[in-house]
Amino acid sequence: MPLSLIDSSDHIVLIAHTNPDADSLGSACAFFSHLLRLRKKVTLFCTSTEINPNLGFLPWFDKLTHRFPKDADCIVSFDCGSYKRLGIDTALPLINIDHHESNERYGTFNLVDTDAISTTEVVYDFFVANGLTINAKMALSLYAGVLEDSKCFRVPQCNAKTFALAHSLITLGADHALCVEWLYRRRSLASVRLRGALLKQMKLLLDGRVAVFEVSLALLEETGSGVIECKSVLEDALQMRSVQAAMVHIERPGGGMKISLYTDDTLNASKVMATIGGGGHRHRAGAYIKEARTRDFVGDLITTIQKEFE
């Protein structure tokens, strides 16, 4: 059982996936607080060297490191559907906590609940099921993940359980206004410039049902943006009356591209992205493409989406 593995371990590494969001890092930060109470040696790890500064309000953010400790004897991963997104290569015992439909169940123990709106919900349920007290720092960390993955309670998966969870976490000390301020109201000048450029070059395909955006390295350099800022425009596109799917493909410095697909309830994004080796949730999914024939992949995805619509 996960608890017995944690109890028997001396140095536990908590891993947020590459380019972490509030769900992944928030889950890890909540667990960090719990392990400190157990007087465990704990490392908060992410392979990415640049982390979204909008996550700076999370407790223990300043403890994050991209150097994996040599004396670790246990790993807990959060919100990571595939092992490769951890950015490590080790045979250590691993607890895999997630809510992705496409999770590969790569852990020694797998706590995967695909009905949960966020990985922080899975962590919350784990704490409650094992009678573990949730303090204010933990509640804030968990609430941040719920707020981000629910897109401020706007996604179709929101239900009575989601709002009951939010109520519980706020009662336990989560600060709703603080989370909203950092996650939704602190846009950088670079992100605003990028958003304007992308909306100007947006392509509408399949009778306006699909919005497509292309992000080149030159555009990122021109606007001063990074990959982190590219996804917000997909939410903007989905607010258009006709759009049911929004896709962005981002050129990568080493070649190939990163593709993200957001959809409404009409289309299963995870199913579509699985056709090119990606994965994610029903409404949010992505993939990394190494091959040079990037435009062929985009065309193939549009064809796949068209078939799913039929």
Short mmCIF file of C-alpha atoms in Angstrom, two decimals, residues 201-214 237 240 242-249 261 295 297-306 309:
data_model
loop_
_atom_site.label_atom_id
_atom_site.label_comp_id
_atom_site.label_asym_id
_atom_site.label_seq_id
_atom_site.Cartn_x
_atom_site.Cartn_y
_atom_site.Cartn_z
CA GLN A 201 -3.66 34.68 -37.48
CA MET A 202 -6.28 32.17 -36.25
CA LYS A 203 -7.56 29.76 -38.91
CA LEU A 204 -11.13 28.42 -38.74
CA LEU A 205 -11.61 25.02 -40.38
CA LEU A 206 -14.44 22.52 -40.85
CA ASP A 207 -17.16 25.18 -41.13
CA GLY A 208 -15.77 27.12 -38.18
CA ARG A 209 -15.86 24.19 -35.78
CA VAL A 210 -12.06 23.99 -35.38
CA ALA A 211 -9.69 26.86 -34.57
CA VAL A 212 -6.01 26.33 -35.37
CA PHE A 213 -3.04 28.41 -34.20
CA GLU A 214 0.58 28.17 -35.29
CA ALA A 237 -11.27 30.31 -29.16
CA MET A 240 -16.70 31.43 -29.89
CA SER A 242 -19.17 27.83 -33.55
CA VAL A 243 -15.86 26.48 -32.23
CA GLN A 244 -15.87 22.99 -30.72
CA ALA A 245 -12.12 22.30 -30.85
CA ALA A 246 -9.07 24.55 -30.66
CA MET A 247 -5.54 23.40 -31.48
CA VAL A 248 -2.15 25.07 -31.22
CA HIS A 249 1.08 23.67 -32.63
CA LEU A 261 -5.90 20.33 -28.27
CA ARG A 295 2.44 20.01 -41.20
CA PHE A 297 0.71 15.72 -38.51
CA VAL A 298 -1.53 18.78 -38.26
CA GLY A 299 -3.35 17.76 -41.44
CA ASP A 300 -3.79 14.22 -40.15
CA LEU A 301 -5.23 15.54 -36.90
CA ILE A 302 -7.74 17.72 -38.72
CA THR A 303 -8.81 14.65 -40.72
CA THR A 304 -9.17 12.64 -37.51
CA ILE A 305 -11.23 15.41 -35.91
CA GLN A 306 -13.47 15.60 -38.98
CA PHE A 309 -17.48 14.86 -35.83
#
